[in-house]
Tab-separated table of C-alpha atoms and ligand atoms in Angstrom:
chain	number	residue	atom	x	y	z
W	1	UNK	CA	31.529	11.355	-10.372
W	2	UNK	CA	31.507	8.801	-13.182
W	3	UNK	CA	35.149	8.118	-12.727
W	4	UNK	CA	34.596	7.591	-8.955
W	5	UNK	CA	31.694	5.326	-9.753
W	6	UNK	CA	33.898	3.131	-12.045
W	7	UNK	CA	36.527	3.094	-9.344
W	8	UNK	CA	33.908	1.900	-6.793
W	9	UNK	CA	32.815	-0.887	-9.241
W	10	UNK	CA	36.423	-1.914	-9.718
W	11	UNK	CA	37.003	-2.108	-5.965
W	12	UNK	CA	33.860	-4.138	-5.537
W	13	UNK	CA	35.078	-6.496	-8.297
W	14	UNK	CA	38.397	-6.794	-6.450
W	15	UNK	CA	36.658	-7.542	-3.208
W	16	UNK	CA	34.599	-10.204	-4.863
W	17	UNK	CA	37.645	-11.719	-6.472
W	18	UNK	CA	39.520	-11.893	-3.193
W	19	UNK	CA	36.365	-13.302	-1.517
W	20	UNK	CA	36.687	-16.134	-4.085
W	21	UNK	CA	40.348	-16.737	-3.096
W	22	UNK	CA	39.453	-16.711	0.578
W	23	UNK	CA	36.650	-19.113	-0.104
W	24	UNK	CA	38.751	-21.448	-2.263
W	25	UNK	CA	41.778	-21.557	0.069
W	26	UNK	CA	39.631	-21.683	3.163
W	27	UNK	CA	41.599	-18.751	4.517
W	28	UNK	CA	38.769	-18.172	7.003
W	29	UNK	CA	39.875	-21.260	8.931
W	30	UNK	CA	42.883	-19.424	10.400
W	31	UNK	CA	40.596	-17.170	12.352
W	32	UNK	CA	38.319	-19.846	13.706
W	33	UNK	CA	35.375	-18.713	11.558
W	34	UNK	CA	33.041	-21.498	10.362
W	35	UNK	CA	32.736	-20.404	6.747
W	36	UNK	CA	33.710	-17.628	4.277
W	37	UNK	CA	30.220	-16.078	4.880
W	38	UNK	CA	30.863	-16.033	8.654
W	39	UNK	CA	34.219	-14.460	8.222
W	40	UNK	CA	32.822	-11.727	5.942
W	41	UNK	CA	30.034	-10.970	8.395
W	42	UNK	CA	32.424	-10.733	11.288
W	43	UNK	CA	35.364	-8.988	9.731
W	44	UNK	CA	33.637	-6.785	7.073
W	45	UNK	CA	30.272	-6.342	8.818
W	46	UNK	CA	28.217	-7.581	5.899
W	47	UNK	CA	24.639	-8.815	6.456
W	48	UNK	CA	24.153	-12.594	6.158
W	49	UNK	CA	22.458	-12.120	2.834
W	50	UNK	CA	25.140	-9.842	1.415
W	51	UNK	CA	27.952	-12.164	2.631
W	52	UNK	CA	26.256	-15.253	1.067
W	53	UNK	CA	25.751	-13.270	-2.146
W	54	UNK	CA	29.468	-12.391	-2.361
W	55	UNK	CA	30.596	-15.923	-1.889
W	56	UNK	CA	28.083	-17.176	-4.457
W	57	UNK	CA	29.101	-14.494	-6.963
W	58	UNK	CA	32.741	-15.226	-6.505
W	59	UNK	CA	32.128	-18.979	-7.372
W	60	UNK	CA	29.765	-18.077	-10.307
W	61	UNK	CA	32.086	-15.563	-11.942
W	62	UNK	CA	34.498	-18.434	-12.664
W	63	UNK	CA	31.890	-19.568	-15.220
W	64	UNK	CA	31.274	-16.039	-16.662
W	65	UNK	CA	34.542	-14.593	-17.819
W	66	UNK	CA	33.058	-11.742	-19.753
W	67	UNK	CA	30.914	-10.595	-16.780
W	68	UNK	CA	34.026	-10.866	-14.573
W	69	UNK	CA	36.041	-8.779	-17.041
W	70	UNK	CA	33.399	-6.018	-17.331
W	71	UNK	CA	33.102	-5.954	-13.547
W	72	UNK	CA	36.866	-5.876	-13.187
W	73	UNK	CA	37.085	-2.832	-15.471
W	74	UNK	CA	34.383	-1.112	-13.510
W	75	UNK	CA	31.948	-1.024	-16.471
W	76	UNK	CA	29.160	-2.740	-14.464
W	77	UNK	CA	28.257	-2.470	-10.799
W	78	UNK	CA	28.011	-5.028	-8.078
W	79	UNK	CA	24.216	-5.166	-8.551
W	80	UNK	CA	24.603	-5.818	-12.302
W	81	UNK	CA	27.161	-8.566	-11.797
W	82	UNK	CA	25.061	-10.209	-8.980
W	83	UNK	CA	21.997	-10.206	-11.159
W	84	UNK	CA	23.879	-11.900	-14.105
W	85	UNK	CA	25.264	-14.480	-11.644
W	86	UNK	CA	21.785	-15.199	-10.355
W	87	UNK	CA	20.413	-15.589	-13.811
W	88	UNK	CA	23.203	-18.093	-14.502
W	89	UNK	CA	22.179	-19.995	-11.316
W	90	UNK	CA	18.646	-20.215	-12.620
W	91	UNK	CA	19.119	-20.915	-16.293
W	92	UNK	CA	22.366	-22.866	-16.267
W	93	UNK	CA	25.991	-22.230	-17.405
W	94	UNK	CA	25.631	-23.252	-21.115
W	95	UNK	CA	22.751	-20.943	-22.186
W	96	UNK	CA	24.106	-18.053	-20.116
W	97	UNK	CA	27.614	-18.360	-21.658
W	98	UNK	CA	26.010	-18.254	-25.069
W	99	UNK	CA	24.060	-15.105	-24.308
W	100	UNK	CA	26.788	-13.508	-22.253
W	101	UNK	CA	27.974	-10.916	-24.830
W	102	UNK	CA	24.501	-9.568	-25.195
W	103	UNK	CA	23.773	-9.686	-21.407
W	104	UNK	CA	27.032	-7.823	-20.556
W	105	UNK	CA	26.361	-5.232	-23.269
W	106	UNK	CA	22.941	-4.669	-21.814
W	107	UNK	CA	24.430	-4.420	-18.281
W	108	UNK	CA	26.823	-1.683	-19.481
W	109	UNK	CA	23.900	0.367	-20.833
W	110	UNK	CA	21.030	-0.244	-18.374
W	111	UNK	CA	20.366	0.337	-14.692
W	112	UNK	CA	19.898	-2.881	-12.642
W	113	UNK	CA	16.106	-2.544	-12.673
W	114	UNK	CA	15.950	-2.451	-16.395
W	115	UNK	CA	18.563	-5.260	-16.576
W	116	UNK	CA	16.265	-7.383	-14.429
W	117	UNK	CA	13.598	-7.117	-17.118
W	118	UNK	CA	16.146	-8.236	-19.796
W	119	UNK	CA	17.371	-11.194	-17.737
W	120	UNK	CA	13.772	-12.181	-17.016
W	121	UNK	CA	12.991	-12.217	-20.767
W	122	UNK	CA	16.099	-14.184	-21.425
W	123	UNK	CA	15.152	-16.666	-18.799
W	124	UNK	CA	11.626	-16.991	-20.256
W	125	UNK	CA	13.062	-17.802	-23.678
W	126	UNK	CA	15.477	-20.428	-22.378
W	127	UNK	CA	13.441	-21.896	-19.598
W	128	UNK	CA	9.687	-21.311	-19.910
W	129	UNK	CA	8.844	-24.258	-17.517
W	130	UNK	CA	11.117	-23.010	-14.906
W	131	UNK	CA	9.499	-19.506	-15.109
W	132	UNK	CA	6.049	-21.135	-14.720
W	133	UNK	CA	7.107	-23.254	-11.815
W	134	UNK	CA	8.682	-20.180	-10.023
W	135	UNK	CA	5.488	-18.051	-10.676
W	136	UNK	CA	3.418	-20.940	-9.166
W	137	UNK	CA	5.633	-21.180	-6.086
W	138	UNK	CA	5.543	-17.321	-5.663
W	139	UNK	CA	1.729	-17.464	-5.815
W	140	UNK	CA	1.715	-20.069	-3.113
W	141	UNK	CA	3.612	-17.724	-0.814
W	142	UNK	CA	0.927	-15.091	-0.903
W	143	UNK	CA	-0.599	-14.020	2.376
W	144	UNK	CA	-2.311	-11.060	3.943
W	145	UNK	CA	-2.590	-10.341	7.718
W	146	UNK	CA	-4.900	-7.796	9.279
W	147	UNK	CA	-4.243	-7.529	13.008
W	148	UNK	CA	-5.384	-5.025	15.561
W	149	UNK	CA	-3.309	-3.713	18.397
W	150	UNK	CA	-4.554	-2.979	21.986
W	151	UNK	CA	-4.730	0.692	20.910
W	152	UNK	CA	-7.192	-0.184	18.230
W	153	UNK	CA	-4.731	0.446	15.377
W	154	UNK	CA	-4.764	-2.048	12.508
W	155	UNK	CA	-1.581	-3.413	10.943
W	156	UNK	CA	-1.596	-4.651	7.399
W	157	UNK	CA	1.160	-6.969	6.385
W	158	UNK	CA	1.324	-9.204	3.339
W	159	UNK	CA	2.904	-10.464	0.120
W	160	UNK	CA	1.476	-10.972	-3.317
W	161	UNK	CA	2.796	-12.583	-6.456
W	162	UNK	CA	3.552	-10.256	-9.422
W	163	UNK	CA	0.174	-10.634	-11.145
W	164	UNK	CA	-1.881	-10.121	-7.975
W	165	UNK	CA	0.320	-7.112	-7.052
W	166	UNK	CA	-0.398	-5.516	-10.400
W	167	UNK	CA	-4.162	-6.057	-9.920
W	168	UNK	CA	-3.931	-4.317	-6.551
W	169	UNK	CA	-1.758	-1.554	-7.826
W	170	UNK	CA	-3.980	-0.832	-10.831
W	171	UNK	CA	-7.152	-0.685	-8.693
W	172	UNK	CA	-5.409	1.628	-6.051
W	173	UNK	CA	-3.930	3.872	-8.803
W	174	UNK	CA	-7.434	4.376	-10.216
W	175	UNK	CA	-8.296	6.041	-6.861
W	176	UNK	CA	-5.022	7.794	-6.438
W	177	UNK	CA	-5.023	10.987	-8.459
W	178	UNK	CA	-1.783	12.903	-8.869
W	179	UNK	CA	-1.040	14.869	-5.678
W	180	UNK	CA	-2.351	18.395	-5.678
W	181	UNK	CA	0.136	21.130	-4.880
W	182	UNK	CA	-1.340	21.818	-1.410
W	183	UNK	CA	-1.908	18.153	-0.471
W	184	UNK	CA	-0.215	17.728	2.903
W	185	UNK	CA	-0.547	13.903	2.893
W	186	UNK	CA	2.535	11.639	2.474
W	187	UNK	CA	2.609	9.049	-0.314
W	188	UNK	CA	1.835	6.336	2.297
W	189	UNK	CA	-1.162	8.245	3.580
W	190	UNK	CA	-2.522	8.731	0.147
W	191	UNK	CA	-2.150	5.014	-0.601
W	192	UNK	CA	-3.886	4.175	2.662
W	193	UNK	CA	-6.754	6.576	1.779
W	194	UNK	CA	-6.973	4.959	-1.735
W	195	UNK	CA	-7.264	1.507	-0.217
W	196	UNK	CA	-9.972	2.629	2.155
W	197	UNK	CA	-11.782	4.365	-0.633
W	198	UNK	CA	-11.736	1.153	-2.647
W	199	UNK	CA	-13.353	-0.678	0.209
W	200	UNK	CA	-15.903	2.023	0.905
W	201	UNK	CA	-17.030	2.243	-2.753
W	202	UNK	CA	-17.320	-1.484	-2.777
W	203	UNK	CA	-19.443	-1.513	0.357
W	204	UNK	CA	-21.585	1.433	-0.885
W	205	UNK	CA	-22.199	-0.127	-4.289
W	206	UNK	CA	-24.117	-3.020	-2.508
W	207	UNK	CA	-22.506	-5.503	-4.924
W	208	UNK	CA	-20.945	-7.642	-2.073
W	209	UNK	CA	-22.635	-10.844	-1.098
W	210	UNK	CA	-25.024	-10.844	1.867
W	211	UNK	CA	-23.862	-12.012	5.281
W	212	UNK	CA	-26.551	-13.162	7.788
W	213	UNK	CA	-29.302	-11.885	5.463
W	214	UNK	CA	-27.845	-8.354	5.228
W	215	UNK	CA	-25.546	-6.544	2.905
W	216	UNK	CA	-22.240	-6.018	4.736
W	217	UNK	CA	-22.032	-2.544	6.362
W	218	UNK	CA	-20.550	-0.725	9.238
W	219	UNK	CA	-22.705	-0.723	12.372
W	220	UNK	CA	-22.635	2.334	14.622
W	221	UNK	CA	-24.384	2.091	17.962
W	222	UNK	CA	-24.834	5.502	19.570
W	223	UNK	CA	-27.196	7.202	21.963
W	224	UNK	CA	-28.805	10.351	20.601
W	225	UNK	CA	-27.214	12.163	23.563
W	226	UNK	CA	-23.773	11.051	22.305
W	227	UNK	CA	-24.453	12.429	18.859
W	228	UNK	CA	-25.454	15.714	20.516
W	229	UNK	CA	-22.166	15.634	22.441
W	230	UNK	CA	-23.964	15.640	25.785
W	231	UNK	CA	-21.794	14.900	28.826
W	232	UNK	CA	-22.452	11.525	30.347
W	233	UNK	CA	-23.733	9.789	27.267
W	234	UNK	CA	-22.394	6.340	26.575
W	235	UNK	CA	-19.413	6.101	24.158
W	236	UNK	CA	-20.528	5.325	20.562
W	237	UNK	CA	-19.376	1.959	19.216
W	238	UNK	CA	-18.532	0.596	15.809
W	239	UNK	CA	-19.494	-2.943	15.056
W	240	UNK	CA	-20.240	-3.397	18.798
W	241	UNK	CA	-16.646	-3.444	19.734
W	242	UNK	CA	-14.712	-0.374	18.718
W	243	UNK	CA	-15.250	2.856	20.691
W	244	UNK	CA	-15.208	5.963	18.508
W	245	UNK	CA	-15.141	9.707	19.542
W	246	UNK	CA	-18.424	11.581	19.478
W	247	UNK	CA	-17.457	13.729	16.424
W	248	UNK	CA	-16.482	10.662	14.436
W	249	UNK	CA	-19.901	9.130	15.297
W	250	UNK	CA	-21.521	12.403	14.113
W	251	UNK	CA	-19.675	12.147	10.838
W	252	UNK	CA	-20.620	8.505	10.233
W	253	UNK	CA	-24.244	9.230	11.208
W	254	UNK	CA	-24.336	12.234	8.916
W	255	UNK	CA	-24.931	9.926	5.969
W	256	UNK	CA	-26.109	6.563	7.248
W	257	UNK	CA	-29.051	4.210	7.408
W	258	UNK	CA	-30.771	4.378	10.798
W	259	UNK	CA	-32.451	1.977	13.034
W	260	UNK	CA	-33.688	2.950	16.415
W	261	UNK	CA	-33.305	0.623	19.331
W	262	UNK	CA	-34.660	1.158	22.819
W	263	UNK	CA	-33.161	-0.280	25.932
W	264	UNK	CA	-36.529	-1.743	26.946
W	265	UNK	CA	-37.386	0.553	29.834
W	266	UNK	CA	-41.043	0.875	28.814
W	267	UNK	CA	-42.206	-2.693	28.672
W	268	UNK	CA	-40.590	-4.048	25.588
W	269	UNK	CA	-37.782	-6.589	26.038
W	270	UNK	CA	-34.217	-5.496	26.424
W	271	UNK	CA	-32.553	-4.711	23.201
W	272	UNK	CA	-35.703	-5.000	21.107
W	273	UNK	CA	-35.445	-3.228	17.802
W	274	UNK	CA	-38.658	-1.261	17.695
W	275	UNK	CA	-38.502	0.569	14.479
W	276	UNK	CA	-36.387	0.538	11.305
W	277	UNK	CA	-35.781	3.671	9.260
W	278	UNK	CA	-34.328	4.002	5.854
W	279	UNK	CA	-31.231	5.966	5.059
W	280	UNK	CA	-31.094	9.453	6.543
W	281	UNK	CA	-30.786	10.837	2.995
W	282	UNK	CA	-33.342	9.218	0.850
W	283	UNK	CA	-32.860	8.002	-2.683
W	284	UNK	CA	-34.661	10.840	-4.276
W	285	UNK	CA	-32.877	13.537	-2.144
W	286	UNK	CA	-29.548	11.911	-2.810
W	287	UNK	CA	-30.100	11.944	-6.628
W	288	UNK	CA	-31.031	15.655	-6.455
W	289	UNK	CA	-27.941	16.282	-4.339
W	290	UNK	CA	-25.612	14.441	-6.783
W	291	UNK	CA	-27.250	16.396	-9.656
W	292	UNK	CA	-26.789	19.756	-7.857
W	293	UNK	CA	-23.317	19.310	-6.403
W	294	UNK	CA	-21.745	16.974	-8.966
W	295	UNK	CA	-19.015	15.972	-6.433
W	296	UNK	CA	-17.345	17.336	-3.315
W	297	UNK	CA	-18.435	20.960	-2.575
W	298	UNK	CA	-15.355	21.824	-0.498
W	299	UNK	CA	-13.727	24.794	-2.261
W	300	UNK	CA	-11.085	23.624	-4.756
W	301	UNK	CA	-11.979	19.848	-4.525
W	302	UNK	CA	-12.810	17.904	-7.592
W	303	UNK	CA	-13.673	14.474	-6.090
W	304	UNK	CA	-16.649	12.898	-8.111
W	305	UNK	CA	-19.881	11.934	-6.316
W	306	UNK	CA	-18.815	8.226	-5.901
W	307	UNK	CA	-16.220	9.502	-3.424
W	308	UNK	CA	-18.579	11.607	-1.262
W	309	UNK	CA	-20.818	11.499	1.711
W	310	UNK	CA	-23.929	13.665	2.183
W	311	UNK	CA	-23.036	16.119	4.946
W	312	UNK	CA	-25.688	17.948	7.063
W	313	UNK	CA	-24.612	21.562	7.541
W	314	UNK	CA	-26.730	21.587	10.781
W	315	UNK	CA	-26.459	17.967	12.036
W	316	UNK	CA	-29.766	16.043	12.144
W	317	UNK	CA	-28.995	15.163	15.757
W	318	UNK	CA	-29.052	18.903	16.514
W	319	UNK	CA	-32.415	19.330	14.725
W	320	UNK	CA	-31.041	20.031	11.177
W	321	UNK	CA	-33.427	19.164	8.356
W	322	UNK	CA	-32.490	16.446	5.819
W	323	UNK	CA	-33.347	18.566	2.817
W	324	UNK	CA	-31.237	19.971	-0.054
W	325	UNK	CA	-30.826	23.380	1.603
W	326	UNK	CA	-29.049	21.748	4.623
W	327	UNK	CA	-27.069	19.171	2.664
W	328	UNK	CA	-23.783	19.240	0.718
W	329	UNK	CA	-21.685	16.524	-0.834
W	330	UNK	CA	-18.197	16.163	0.818
W	331	UNK	CA	-15.472	13.769	-0.053
W	332	UNK	CA	-14.292	11.506	2.792
W	333	UNK	CA	-11.210	13.638	3.478
W	334	UNK	CA	-13.105	16.936	3.512
W	335	UNK	CA	-16.004	15.351	5.520
W	336	UNK	CA	-13.448	14.401	8.166
W	337	UNK	CA	-11.821	17.847	7.928
W	338	UNK	CA	-15.259	19.440	8.636
W	339	UNK	CA	-16.137	17.163	11.592
W	340	UNK	CA	-13.047	16.024	13.380
W	341	UNK	CA	-10.800	18.960	12.448
W	342	UNK	CA	-13.332	21.691	13.054
W	343	UNK	CA	-13.499	23.524	9.672
W	344	UNK	CA	-16.682	25.394	9.059
W	345	UNK	CA	-18.518	25.824	5.769
W	346	UNK	CA	-20.032	29.269	5.195
W	347	UNK	CA	-22.193	30.330	2.149
W	348	UNK	CA	-21.222	33.419	0.182
W	349	UNK	CA	-23.873	35.637	-1.447
W	350	UNK	CA	-23.284	33.843	-4.765
W	351	UNK	CA	-24.258	30.557	-3.129
W	352	UNK	CA	-20.756	29.167	-3.294
W	353	UNK	CA	-19.198	27.684	-0.157
W	354	UNK	CA	-16.339	29.135	1.753
W	355	UNK	CA	-14.243	26.996	4.086
W	356	UNK	CA	-13.332	28.602	7.399
W	357	UNK	CA	-10.434	27.062	9.200
W	358	UNK	CA	-10.820	26.279	12.966
J	401	ZN	ZN1	-21.161	15.464	8.130
J	402	ZN	ZN1	-13.235	17.058	-1.130
């Protein structure tokens, strides 16, 4: 395998060397192509970026004889050689030539990712202003889009500079414990859950600035009949625009602040808010619940209380009491599992809970 790998490297070096000759002699003219890049794309089926990189490398390797030699012997790969050429583009020929013995030695020992760190350090030593300028321009390219499709699905798309990316990663990792053996979620699903958890804990903490005189919060509008899953009840809505299924509304309502609105049939104006109630689970009950459960009560789960909702075993919409005997803490994932996915929680004699699959 290692021999084969060296041979592949040697062939790549030869390919790059001949690209240089094609480029220099304008051999591509004979076929009617417009440039060496265009020829490589058409005849060798390279992407535009790969073709441009080959041509650029071919030219740059003229300035870097030691890199070209190591590449030619198969001691370093195409990625290594490309990285050293790019470093030379950024730093200049003179400083790169001076450091070339060290850089090539590093390239022979390290994988391209580790080599990138070495070349970045080298660049920082020789051209600190250039590094600062580049960091600034990368920061300017940041953006973040959040767009909704007709199906209601949200797409996230964005780019962050290195520092901002590290901030994001550090915060997400804090909410991303190592996967448990029986965790069926993909890495992407776990990251999505972590991002959501970050936002929910932020909303729950009440530390965000007020908007329109209120702390930001999700607003669920639902008829009692919808929460009782009666036929014919109007569809529950989130933030007055997004329809949600009845069971999802029941889960959200399980641990929510309530206000009661009437439609104004009995004399009051349409849409009048007649009474405001506090959270379903009051502060005192919640504290007792945190104390008693200490985190998610789903068997085998170790999520701390910050990650949980208070779940009514018999939903309050069905007449269940909001008192300790009818409440358990469940993390968001298990709360969803109990509502939307139909798992049931049953008490054993010892008072511990048993999860019964649907
Ligand atoms: Zn619930
Ligand atoms: Zn849990």
